[in-house]
PDB file of C-alpha atoms in Angstrom:
ATOM      1  CA  MET A1205     -71.358-153.857 -50.731  1.00 52.00           C
ATOM      2  CA  ALA A1206     -70.471-152.456 -46.985  1.00 53.00           C
ATOM      3  CA  ALA A1207     -68.442-155.845 -46.673  1.00 55.00           C
ATOM      4  CA  GLN A1208     -66.578-155.655 -50.193  1.00 58.00           C
ATOM      5  CA  GLY A1209     -65.765-151.981 -49.360  1.00 56.00           C
ATOM      6  CA  LEU A1210     -64.534-152.186 -46.152  1.00 53.00           C
ATOM      7  CA  ARG A1211     -62.084-155.234 -47.053  1.00 59.00           C
ATOM      8  CA  SER A1212     -60.944-152.893 -49.288  1.00 57.00           C
ATOM      9  CA  TYR A1213     -60.242-150.051 -46.664  1.00 52.00           C
ATOM     10  CA  TRP A1214     -58.140-152.724 -44.909  1.00 58.00           C
ATOM     11  CA  SER A1215     -56.109-153.991 -47.964  1.00 61.00           C
ATOM     12  CA  PHE A1216     -55.529-150.493 -48.606  1.00 63.00           C
ATOM     13  CA  ARG A1217     -54.316-149.456 -45.340  1.00 70.00           C
ATOM     14  CA  SER A1218     -52.563-152.662 -45.073  1.00 69.00           C
ATOM     15  CA  PHE A1219     -50.710-152.105 -48.236  1.00 66.00           C
ATOM     16  CA  ARG A1220     -49.822-148.392 -47.393  1.00 76.00           C
ATOM     17  CA  LYS A1221     -48.434-149.675 -43.924  1.00 74.00           C
ATOM     18  CA  ALA A1222     -46.281-152.075 -45.246  1.00 71.00           C
ATOM     19  CA  TRP A1223     -44.618-149.760 -47.669  1.00 71.00           C
ATOM     20  CA  SER A1224     -44.483-146.970 -45.010  1.00 79.00           C
ATOM     21  CA  VAL A1225     -42.434-149.845 -43.568  1.00 75.00           C
ATOM     22  CA  ALA A1226     -40.334-150.062 -46.275  1.00 75.00           C
ATOM     23  CA  GLY A1227     -39.773-146.708 -46.487  1.00 78.00           C
ATOM     24  CA  ARG A1228     -38.793-146.317 -43.176  1.00 82.00           C
ATOM     25  CA  ILE A1229     -36.262-149.109 -43.430  1.00 77.00           C
ATOM     26  CA  ILE A1230     -34.824-146.872 -46.686  1.00 77.00           C
ATOM     27  CA  GLY A1231     -34.477-144.288 -44.624  1.00 79.00           C
ATOM     28  CA  ILE A1232     -32.626-145.739 -41.853  1.00 79.00           C
ATOM     29  CA  SER A1233     -30.519-147.774 -44.525  1.00 77.00           C
ATOM     30  CA  PHE A1234     -29.408-144.692 -46.466  1.00 74.00           C
ATOM     31  CA  ARG A1235     -28.344-142.684 -42.622  1.00 79.00           C
ATOM     32  CA  ALA A1236     -26.543-146.062 -41.697  1.00 76.00           C
ATOM     33  CA  GLN A1237     -24.151-145.358 -44.865  1.00 78.00           C
ATOM     34  CA  LEU A1238     -24.001-141.748 -44.381  1.00 76.00           C
ATOM     35  CA  GLU A1239     -22.193-142.372 -40.972  1.00 76.00           C
ATOM     36  CA  TYR A1240     -19.454-143.473 -42.789  1.00 75.00           C
ATOM     37  CA  ARG A1241     -18.869-140.621 -45.702  1.00 77.00           C
ATOM     38  CA  THR A1242     -15.658-141.484 -47.501  1.00 80.00           C
ATOM     39  CA  ASP A1243     -16.852-144.989 -47.938  1.00 76.00           C
ATOM     40  CA  PHE A1244     -20.253-143.488 -49.166  1.00 72.00           C
ATOM     41  CA  VAL A1245     -18.707-141.155 -51.780  1.00 77.00           C
ATOM     42  CA  LEU A1246     -16.387-143.924 -53.010  1.00 76.00           C
ATOM     43  CA  SER A1247     -19.805-146.223 -53.567  1.00 77.00           C
ATOM     44  CA  VAL A1248     -21.457-143.158 -55.467  1.00 74.00           C
ATOM     45  CA  SER A1249     -17.975-143.065 -57.443  1.00 77.00           C
ATOM     46  CA  VAL A1250     -17.491-146.228 -58.465  1.00 72.00           C
ATOM     47  CA  GLY A1251     -21.219-146.253 -59.985  1.00 68.00           C
ATOM     48  CA  ALA A1252     -20.643-143.140 -61.641  1.00 72.00           C
ATOM     49  CA  VAL A1253     -17.222-144.386 -63.082  1.00 71.00           C
ATOM     50  CA  TRP A1254     -18.751-147.300 -64.632  1.00 67.00           C
ATOM     51  CA  GLN A1255     -20.822-145.436 -66.523  1.00 70.00           C
ATOM     52  CA  VAL A1256     -18.350-142.843 -67.608  1.00 70.00           C
ATOM     53  CA  SER A1257     -16.285-145.621 -68.902  1.00 68.00           C
ATOM     54  CA  VAL A1258     -18.879-147.000 -71.107  1.00 68.00           C
ATOM     55  CA  ILE A1259     -19.307-143.069 -72.060  1.00 67.00           C
ATOM     56  CA  VAL A1260     -15.500-143.184 -72.995  1.00 65.00           C
ATOM     57  CA  PHE A1261     -15.535-146.156 -74.976  1.00 62.00           C
ATOM     58  CA  ALA A1262     -18.391-145.688 -76.992  1.00 64.00           C
ATOM     59  CA  THR A1263     -17.460-142.044 -77.931  1.00 62.00           C
ATOM     60  CA  VAL A1264     -14.182-143.404 -78.988  1.00 59.00           C
ATOM     61  CA  LEU A1265     -15.733-146.205 -81.333  1.00 59.00           C
ATOM     62  CA  LEU A1266     -18.317-143.611 -82.201  1.00 59.00           C
ATOM     63  CA  GLY A1267     -15.657-141.130 -83.582  1.00 53.00           C
ATOM     64  CA  ARG A1268     -13.989-143.967 -85.405  1.00 57.00           C
ATOM     65  CA  PHE A1269     -16.488-145.618 -87.171  1.00 56.00           C
ATOM     66  CA  PRO A1270     -19.447-142.554 -87.446  1.00 59.00           C
ATOM     67  CA  GLY A1271     -21.818-144.576 -89.583  1.00 59.00           C
ATOM     68  CA  MET A1272     -23.149-148.153 -87.696  1.00 65.00           C
ATOM     69  CA  ASN A1273     -24.798-150.093 -90.589  1.00 65.00           C
ATOM     70  CA  GLY A1274     -26.852-146.716 -91.274  1.00 74.00           C
ATOM     71  CA  TRP A1275     -27.345-145.398 -88.042  1.00 82.00           C
ATOM     72  CA  PRO A1276     -26.206-142.086 -87.186  1.00 84.00           C
ATOM     73  CA  SER A1277     -23.756-141.037 -83.846  1.00 82.00           C
ATOM     74  CA  ASP A1278     -26.810-139.292 -82.694  1.00 85.00           C
ATOM     75  CA  ALA A1279     -29.258-142.598 -82.690  1.00 87.00           C
ATOM     76  CA  VAL A1280     -26.839-144.553 -81.585  1.00 86.00           C
ATOM     77  CA  LEU A1281     -26.203-142.144 -78.289  1.00 87.00           C
ATOM     78  CA  LEU A1282     -29.744-142.706 -77.611  1.00 91.00           C
ATOM     79  CA  ILE A1283     -29.626-146.514 -77.563  1.00 92.00           C
ATOM     80  CA  ALA A1284     -26.477-146.020 -75.249  1.00 89.00           C
ATOM     81  CA  SER A1285     -28.617-143.605 -72.986  1.00 91.00           C
ATOM     82  CA  MET A1286     -31.664-145.420 -72.839  1.00 94.00           C
ATOM     83  CA  ARG A1287     -29.585-148.276 -71.878  1.00 93.00           C
ATOM     84  CA  MET A1288     -27.507-146.855 -69.185  1.00 91.00           C
ATOM     85  CA  LEU A1289     -30.615-145.280 -67.613  1.00 93.00           C
ATOM     86  CA  SER A1290     -32.574-148.497 -67.451  1.00 95.00           C
ATOM     87  CA  HIS A1291     -29.330-149.902 -65.877  1.00 93.00           C
ATOM     88  CA  ALA A1292     -29.443-147.108 -63.444  1.00 91.00           C
ATOM     89  CA  LEU A1293     -32.961-147.427 -62.761  1.00 94.00           C
ATOM     90  CA  ASN A1294     -32.653-151.140 -62.388  1.00 94.00           C
ATOM     91  CA  VAL A1295     -29.753-151.006 -59.864  1.00 91.00           C
ATOM     92  CA  LEU A1296     -31.921-148.698 -57.499  1.00 90.00           C
ATOM     93  CA  PHE A1297     -34.986-150.548 -57.234  1.00 91.00           C
ATOM     94  CA  PHE A1298     -34.107-154.399 -57.871  1.00 92.00           C
ATOM     95  CA  GLY A1299     -30.391-154.561 -57.884  1.00 87.00           C
ATOM     96  CA  ARG A1300     -30.046-156.178 -54.568  1.00 86.00           C
ATOM     97  CA  ALA A1301     -30.644-159.141 -56.594  1.00 84.00           C
ATOM     98  CA  HIS A1302     -26.649-159.773 -57.140  1.00 81.00           C
ATOM     99  CA  HIS A1303     -26.619-160.262 -53.097  1.00 82.00           C
ATOM    100  CA  MET A1304     -28.886-163.466 -53.265  1.00 86.00           C
ATOM    101  CA  ALA A1305     -25.388-165.750 -53.510  1.00 81.00           C
ATOM    102  CA  GLY A1306     -24.036-164.186 -50.165  1.00 82.00           C
ATOM    103  CA  LEU A1307     -27.650-164.039 -48.563  1.00 84.00           C
ATOM    104  CA  VAL A1308     -28.166-167.596 -49.285  1.00 84.00           C
ATOM    105  CA  GLN A1309     -24.514-168.955 -48.408  1.00 81.00           C
ATOM    106  CA  SER A1310     -23.975-167.078 -45.161  1.00 80.00           C
ATOM    107  CA  GLY A1311     -27.911-168.203 -44.096  1.00 80.00           C
ATOM    108  CA  ARG A1312     -29.248-164.821 -43.825  1.00 83.00           C
ATOM    109  CA  ILE A1313     -32.176-165.354 -46.142  1.00 87.00           C
ATOM    110  CA  GLU A1314     -33.603-168.097 -43.465  1.00 85.00           C
ATOM    111  CA  GLY A1315     -33.903-164.908 -41.189  1.00 85.00           C
ATOM    112  CA  PHE A1316     -35.783-163.347 -44.077  1.00 87.00           C
ATOM    113  CA  LEU A1317     -38.208-166.018 -43.837  1.00 86.00           C
ATOM    114  CA  LEU A1318     -39.513-165.621 -40.104  1.00 86.00           C
ATOM    115  CA  ARG A1319     -40.239-162.303 -41.155  1.00 82.00           C
ATOM    116  CA  PRO A1320     -43.910-160.734 -41.533  1.00 81.00           C
ATOM    117  CA  LEU A1321     -42.654-158.613 -45.092  1.00 83.00           C
ATOM    118  CA  PRO A1322     -42.276-160.384 -48.676  1.00 87.00           C
ATOM    119  CA  VAL A1323     -39.069-161.816 -48.747  1.00 90.00           C
ATOM    120  CA  PHE A1324     -38.029-160.485 -52.209  1.00 91.00           C
ATOM    121  CA  ARG A1325     -39.095-157.168 -50.762  1.00 89.00           C
ATOM    122  CA  GLN A1326     -36.590-157.882 -47.909  1.00 89.00           C
ATOM    123  CA  VAL A1327     -33.805-158.953 -49.943  1.00 89.00           C
ATOM    124  CA  GLN A1328     -34.195-155.394 -51.837  1.00 89.00           C
ATOM    125  CA  LEU A1329     -34.602-153.372 -48.466  1.00 86.00           C
ATOM    126  CA  SER A1330     -31.779-155.494 -47.197  1.00 85.00           C
ATOM    127  CA  VAL A1331     -28.765-152.620 -48.436  1.00 83.00           C
ATOM    128  CA  PHE A1332     -29.279-149.174 -49.742  1.00 83.00           C
ATOM    129  CA  PRO A1333     -28.000-148.898 -53.426  1.00 84.00           C
ATOM    130  CA  THR A1334     -25.544-146.354 -52.972  1.00 85.00           C
ATOM    131  CA  ASN A1335     -23.595-147.123 -56.269  1.00 82.00           C
ATOM    132  CA  ALA A1336     -26.825-146.614 -57.961  1.00 83.00           C
ATOM    133  CA  LEU A1337     -26.793-142.610 -57.060  1.00 85.00           C
ATOM    134  CA  GLY A1338     -23.804-142.263 -59.169  1.00 85.00           C
ATOM    135  CA  ASP A1339     -25.177-144.533 -62.073  1.00 86.00           C
ATOM    136  CA  LEU A1340     -28.486-142.394 -62.207  1.00 89.00           C
ATOM    137  CA  VAL A1341     -26.491-139.139 -62.224  1.00 86.00           C
ATOM    138  CA  ILE A1342     -24.799-140.125 -65.488  1.00 86.00           C
ATOM    139  CA  GLY A1343     -27.641-141.786 -66.767  1.00 88.00           C
ATOM    140  CA  VAL A1344     -30.039-139.031 -66.500  1.00 91.00           C
ATOM    141  CA  SER A1345     -27.199-136.714 -67.662  1.00 89.00           C
ATOM    142  CA  MET A1346     -26.454-139.016 -70.645  1.00 89.00           C
ATOM    143  CA  PHE A1347     -30.137-139.786 -71.866  1.00 92.00           C
ATOM    144  CA  ALA A1348     -30.993-136.026 -71.540  1.00 92.00           C
ATOM    145  CA  ILE A1349     -28.213-134.823 -74.266  1.00 88.00           C
ATOM    146  CA  ALA A1350     -29.007-137.828 -76.600  1.00 90.00           C
ATOM    147  CA  VAL A1351     -32.759-136.514 -76.545  1.00 93.00           C
ATOM    148  CA  LEU A1352     -31.846-133.022 -77.074  1.00 91.00           C
ATOM    149  CA  THR A1353     -29.007-133.826 -79.681  1.00 89.00           C
ATOM    150  CA  VAL A1354     -30.993-136.819 -81.770  1.00 91.00           C
ATOM    151  CA  SER A1355     -33.317-135.411 -84.670  1.00 87.00           C
ATOM    152  CA  LEU A1356     -36.282-136.375 -83.871  1.00 90.00           C
ATOM    153  CA  ASP A1357     -39.817-134.262 -83.010  1.00 91.00           C
ATOM    154  CA  TRP A1358     -40.758-135.530 -79.902  1.00 93.00           C
ATOM    155  CA  THR A1359     -44.215-135.807 -80.274  1.00 94.00           C
ATOM    156  CA  ALA A1360     -46.759-136.436 -77.035  1.00 95.00           C
ATOM    157  CA  VAL A1361     -46.792-140.191 -78.626  1.00 95.00           C
ATOM    158  CA  ARG A1362     -42.919-140.196 -79.405  1.00 95.00           C
ATOM    159  CA  ILE A1363     -42.214-139.209 -75.578  1.00 96.00           C
ATOM    160  CA  GLY A1364     -44.906-141.622 -74.367  1.00 97.00           C
ATOM    161  CA  TYR A1365     -43.263-144.448 -76.181  1.00 97.00           C
ATOM    162  CA  LEU A1366     -39.816-143.247 -74.953  1.00 97.00           C
ATOM    163  CA  VAL A1367     -40.864-143.392 -71.216  1.00 97.00           C
ATOM    164  CA  ALA A1368     -42.707-146.243 -71.889  1.00 97.00           C
ATOM    165  CA  GLY A1369     -39.352-148.072 -73.462  1.00 97.00           C
ATOM    166  CA  LEU A1370     -37.224-146.987 -70.326  1.00 97.00           C
ATOM    167  CA  VAL A1371     -39.878-148.309 -67.656  1.00 97.00           C
ATOM    168  CA  GLY A1372     -39.911-151.819 -70.021  1.00 97.00           C
ATOM    169  CA  GLY A1373     -35.447-151.659 -70.017  1.00 97.00           C
ATOM    170  CA  THR A1374     -35.622-151.729 -66.536  1.00 97.00           C
ATOM    171  CA  LEU A1375     -38.129-154.560 -66.041  1.00 97.00           C
ATOM    172  CA  MET A1376     -36.300-156.740 -68.859  1.00 97.00           C
ATOM    173  CA  GLU A1377     -33.145-155.820 -67.090  1.00 96.00           C
ATOM    174  CA  ALA A1378     -34.328-156.766 -64.041  1.00 96.00           C
ATOM    175  CA  ALA A1379     -36.277-159.901 -65.000  1.00 96.00           C
ATOM    176  CA  VAL A1380     -32.415-161.417 -66.335  1.00 96.00           C
ATOM    177  CA  PHE A1381     -30.925-160.614 -62.967  1.00 95.00           C
ATOM    178  CA  VAL A1382     -34.084-161.462 -60.994  1.00 95.00           C
ATOM    179  CA  ALA A1383     -34.030-165.404 -62.909  1.00 94.00           C
ATOM    180  CA  LEU A1384     -30.252-165.267 -62.433  1.00 93.00           C
ATOM    181  CA  SER A1385     -31.229-164.844 -58.608  1.00 92.00           C
ATOM    182  CA  ALA A1386     -33.735-167.664 -58.578  1.00 92.00           C
ATOM    183  CA  LEU A1387     -31.040-170.354 -59.187  1.00 89.00           C
ATOM    184  CA  HIS A1388     -29.106-169.053 -55.990  1.00 88.00           C
ATOM    185  CA  PHE A1389     -31.583-170.723 -54.037  1.00 87.00           C
ATOM    186  CA  HIS A1390     -30.399-173.936 -55.489  1.00 84.00           C
ATOM    187  CA  TYR A1391     -27.200-173.651 -56.372  1.00 82.00           C
ATOM    188  CA  PRO A1392     -25.667-171.002 -54.014  1.00 75.00           C
ATOM    189  CA  SER A1393     -22.080-170.629 -55.583  1.00 74.00           C
ATOM    190  CA  SER A1394     -23.547-169.837 -59.271  1.00 75.00           C
ATOM    191  CA  SER A1395     -23.192-165.793 -58.739  1.00 78.00           C
ATOM    192  CA  TYR A1396     -20.566-166.243 -61.739  1.00 81.00           C
ATOM    193  CA  TRP A1397     -23.318-166.127 -63.724  1.00 86.00           C
ATOM    194  CA  SER A1398     -24.792-162.741 -62.832  1.00 86.00           C
ATOM    195  CA  VAL A1399     -21.467-161.078 -63.354  1.00 84.00           C
ATOM    196  CA  TRP A1400     -20.666-162.490 -66.913  1.00 88.00           C
ATOM    197  CA  THR A1401     -24.399-161.348 -67.845  1.00 90.00           C
ATOM    198  CA  GLU A1402     -23.609-157.897 -67.126  1.00 87.00           C
ATOM    199  CA  GLU A1403     -20.565-157.208 -68.329  1.00 85.00           C
ATOM    200  CA  LEU A1404     -22.186-158.737 -71.514  1.00 87.00           C
ATOM    201  CA  LEU A1405     -25.250-156.233 -71.256  1.00 89.00           C
ATOM    202  CA  ALA A1406     -22.465-153.768 -70.507  1.00 84.00           C
ATOM    203  CA  THR A1407     -20.474-154.289 -73.794  1.00 83.00           C
ATOM    204  CA  PHE A1408     -22.760-154.638 -76.040  1.00 86.00           C
ATOM    205  CA  GLY A1409     -26.229-153.236 -74.757  1.00 86.00           C
ATOM    206  CA  SER A1410     -25.265-149.929 -75.962  1.00 83.00           C
ATOM    207  CA  TYR A1411     -24.668-150.348 -79.969  1.00 84.00           C
ATOM    208  CA  PRO A1412     -26.660-151.221 -82.881  1.00 88.00           C
ATOM    209  CA  LEU A1413     -26.952-154.793 -82.890  1.00 87.00           C
ATOM    210  CA  ALA A1414     -27.310-155.137 -86.551  1.00 83.00           C
ATOM    211  CA  ILE A1415     -23.376-154.348 -86.758  1.00 83.00           C
ATOM    212  CA  PHE A1416     -23.031-157.879 -85.012  1.00 85.00           C
ATOM    213  CA  PRO A1417     -23.352-161.261 -87.264  1.00 87.00           C
ATOM    214  CA  ARG A1418     -26.817-162.486 -87.155  1.00 88.00           C
ATOM    215  CA  LEU A1419     -26.098-165.341 -84.820  1.00 91.00           C
ATOM    216  CA  VAL A1420     -24.888-163.203 -82.373  1.00 89.00           C
ATOM    217  CA  SER A1421     -27.965-160.690 -82.996  1.00 89.00           C
ATOM    218  CA  GLY A1422     -30.519-163.500 -82.743  1.00 92.00           C
ATOM    219  CA  ALA A1423     -28.718-164.672 -79.248  1.00 93.00           C
ATOM    220  CA  PHE A1424     -28.961-161.062 -78.029  1.00 93.00           C
ATOM    221  CA  THR A1425     -32.638-161.274 -78.740  1.00 93.00           C
ATOM    222  CA  PHE A1426     -34.149-164.911 -78.145  1.00 93.00           C
ATOM    223  CA  VAL A1427     -31.625-166.226 -75.353  1.00 93.00           C
ATOM    224  CA  LEU A1428     -30.218-163.254 -73.629  1.00 94.00           C
ATOM    225  CA  PRO A1429     -32.798-160.550 -74.324  1.00 95.00           C
ATOM    226  CA  LEU A1430     -30.377-157.368 -74.749  1.00 94.00           C
ATOM    227  CA  SER A1431     -32.421-156.222 -77.630  1.00 95.00           C
ATOM    228  CA  PHE A1432     -35.521-155.371 -75.923  1.00 97.00           C
ATOM    229  CA  ILE A1433     -33.681-153.314 -73.217  1.00 96.00           C
ATOM    230  CA  ALA A1434     -32.743-150.249 -75.523  1.00 95.00           C
ATOM    231  CA  TYR A1435     -32.133-151.170 -79.341  1.00 95.00           C
ATOM    232  CA  PHE A1436     -35.582-152.285 -80.068  1.00 96.00           C
ATOM    233  CA  PRO A1437     -37.610-148.952 -78.621  1.00 96.00           C
ATOM    234  CA  ALA A1438     -34.641-146.665 -79.906  1.00 95.00           C
ATOM    235  CA  ALA A1439     -35.030-148.316 -83.609  1.00 94.00           C
ATOM    236  CA  VAL A1440     -38.848-147.889 -83.393  1.00 95.00           C
ATOM    237  CA  LEU A1441     -38.260-144.031 -81.832  1.00 95.00           C
ATOM    238  CA  THR A1442     -35.434-143.281 -85.112  1.00 93.00           C
ATOM    239  CA  GLY A1443     -37.212-145.339 -87.709  1.00 91.00           C
ATOM    240  CA  HIS A1444     -34.241-147.681 -88.003  1.00 88.00           C
ATOM    241  CA  ASP A1445     -36.613-150.534 -88.235  1.00 82.00           C
ATOM    242  CA  SER A1446     -35.132-152.503 -91.121  1.00 81.00           C
ATOM    243  CA  GLY A1447     -32.829-155.568 -90.207  1.00 80.00           C
ATOM    244  CA  LEU A1448     -33.722-156.151 -86.395  1.00 87.00           C
ATOM    245  CA  GLY A1449     -34.557-159.948 -87.242  1.00 87.00           C
ATOM    246  CA  VAL A1450     -38.201-159.506 -85.905  1.00 93.00           C
ATOM    247  CA  PRO A1451     -41.386-158.284 -87.138  1.00 93.00           C
ATOM    248  CA  PHE A1452     -41.832-154.642 -86.173  1.00 93.00           C
ATOM    249  CA  ALA A1453     -44.821-155.599 -83.869  1.00 94.00           C
ATOM    250  CA  VAL A1454     -42.443-157.366 -81.378  1.00 95.00           C
ATOM    251  CA  ALA A1455     -39.844-154.703 -81.531  1.00 95.00           C
ATOM    252  CA  ALA A1456     -42.942-152.137 -81.005  1.00 96.00           C
ATOM    253  CA  GLY A1457     -43.761-154.311 -78.250  1.00 97.00           C
ATOM    254  CA  ALA A1458     -40.646-154.089 -76.199  1.00 97.00           C
ATOM    255  CA  PRO A1459     -41.902-152.209 -73.242  1.00 97.00           C
ATOM    256  CA  LEU A1460     -44.879-154.793 -72.795  1.00 97.00           C
ATOM    257  CA  THR A1461     -42.140-157.764 -73.209  1.00 97.00           C
ATOM    258  CA  GLY A1462     -40.232-156.399 -70.338  1.00 97.00           C
ATOM    259  CA  LEU A1463     -43.281-156.435 -68.152  1.00 97.00           C
ATOM    260  CA  ALA A1464     -44.306-159.961 -68.960  1.00 97.00           C
ATOM    261  CA  ALA A1465     -40.652-161.079 -68.309  1.00 97.00           C
ATOM    262  CA  PHE A1466     -40.246-159.324 -65.316  1.00 97.00           C
ATOM    263  CA  VAL A1467     -43.920-161.246 -64.336  1.00 97.00           C
ATOM    264  CA  GLY A1468     -42.383-164.240 -65.077  1.00 97.00           C
ATOM    265  CA  ALA A1469     -39.018-163.766 -63.532  1.00 96.00           C
ATOM    266  CA  ARG A1470     -40.852-162.991 -60.200  1.00 96.00           C
ATOM    267  CA  LEU A1471     -43.332-166.353 -60.574  1.00 96.00           C
ATOM    268  CA  LEU A1472     -39.886-168.209 -60.986  1.00 95.00           C
ATOM    269  CA  TRP A1473     -38.195-166.931 -57.836  1.00 95.00           C
ATOM    270  CA  ASN A1474     -41.128-167.463 -55.822  1.00 93.00           C
ATOM    271  CA  ARG A1475     -41.516-170.913 -57.277  1.00 94.00           C
ATOM    272  CA  SER A1476     -37.456-171.627 -56.625  1.00 92.00           C
ATOM    273  CA  LEU A1477     -38.009-169.838 -52.835  1.00 91.00           C
ATOM    274  CA  ARG A1478     -41.103-172.559 -51.955  1.00 90.00           C
ATOM    275  CA  HIS A1479     -38.632-175.454 -53.043  1.00 86.00           C
ATOM    276  CA  TYR A1480     -35.439-173.677 -50.995  1.00 85.00           C
ATOM    277  CA  THR A1481     -34.505-176.036 -48.664  1.00 80.00           C
ATOM    278  CA  GLY A1482     -31.674-174.268 -47.068  1.00 72.00           C
ATOM    279  CA  VAL A1483     -27.922-173.971 -47.972  1.00 63.00           C
ATOM    280  CA  ASN A1484     -27.208-177.127 -46.697  1.00 59.00           C
ATOM    281  CA  GLY A1485     -29.754-178.912 -48.240  1.00 53.00           C
TER     282      GLY A1485
END
């Protein structure tokens, strides 16, 4: 028992020390970007402008078509705000997966292999995601407005599921891009897949997928799992659970699906790293 307790103590101490180092790296990276104030402000603005453009498009669309296959405007706004906030959290915590192509092509990933920190953690610490701050400000603002606007009685169960939906949506979006970033170990020039996927998520992720043809909504459920990011959780919360294309239990389990997808994506990423042979083979 004493030996087991000692091992637990040293494991906790190592864990705390590793994340203390990560915290210092984040602080240094953030202060380094603050040295260039104009560039910092522009980077934050890019994130905010991107999110605002999604809001403007959604507002115009809702103004022209106030009812989307039985979905009222406040329920559609909940979908859009959940997707926006999940996206902002993904960019903040896991967004450096987008940089994998550059890290592999420039040979920087080889340097990460020589350091004691896990490679995935080093990738996420490679640069502070300044644009995520703009995403987060707009995402939180829109989410607060949607929660206050939607016609729901916010019980403890609904609040708990809402939080779980946001976490699951964040992990599902992260899973998609972590899996795509694993391709860069084998195909360093495949970054266009991530760009194309991000465009799809931004274009279609803020609306009830029931408005699209069944083939399209099926593709966004079983091929690119966009439905699990915000559509399914919002449908469960607002009671719009007909025409989802999946059993209610599958839709309600979207947060767990997001967690499972992220774990699977990380395992795929680690496997790809073990088979990495260098940018020149």
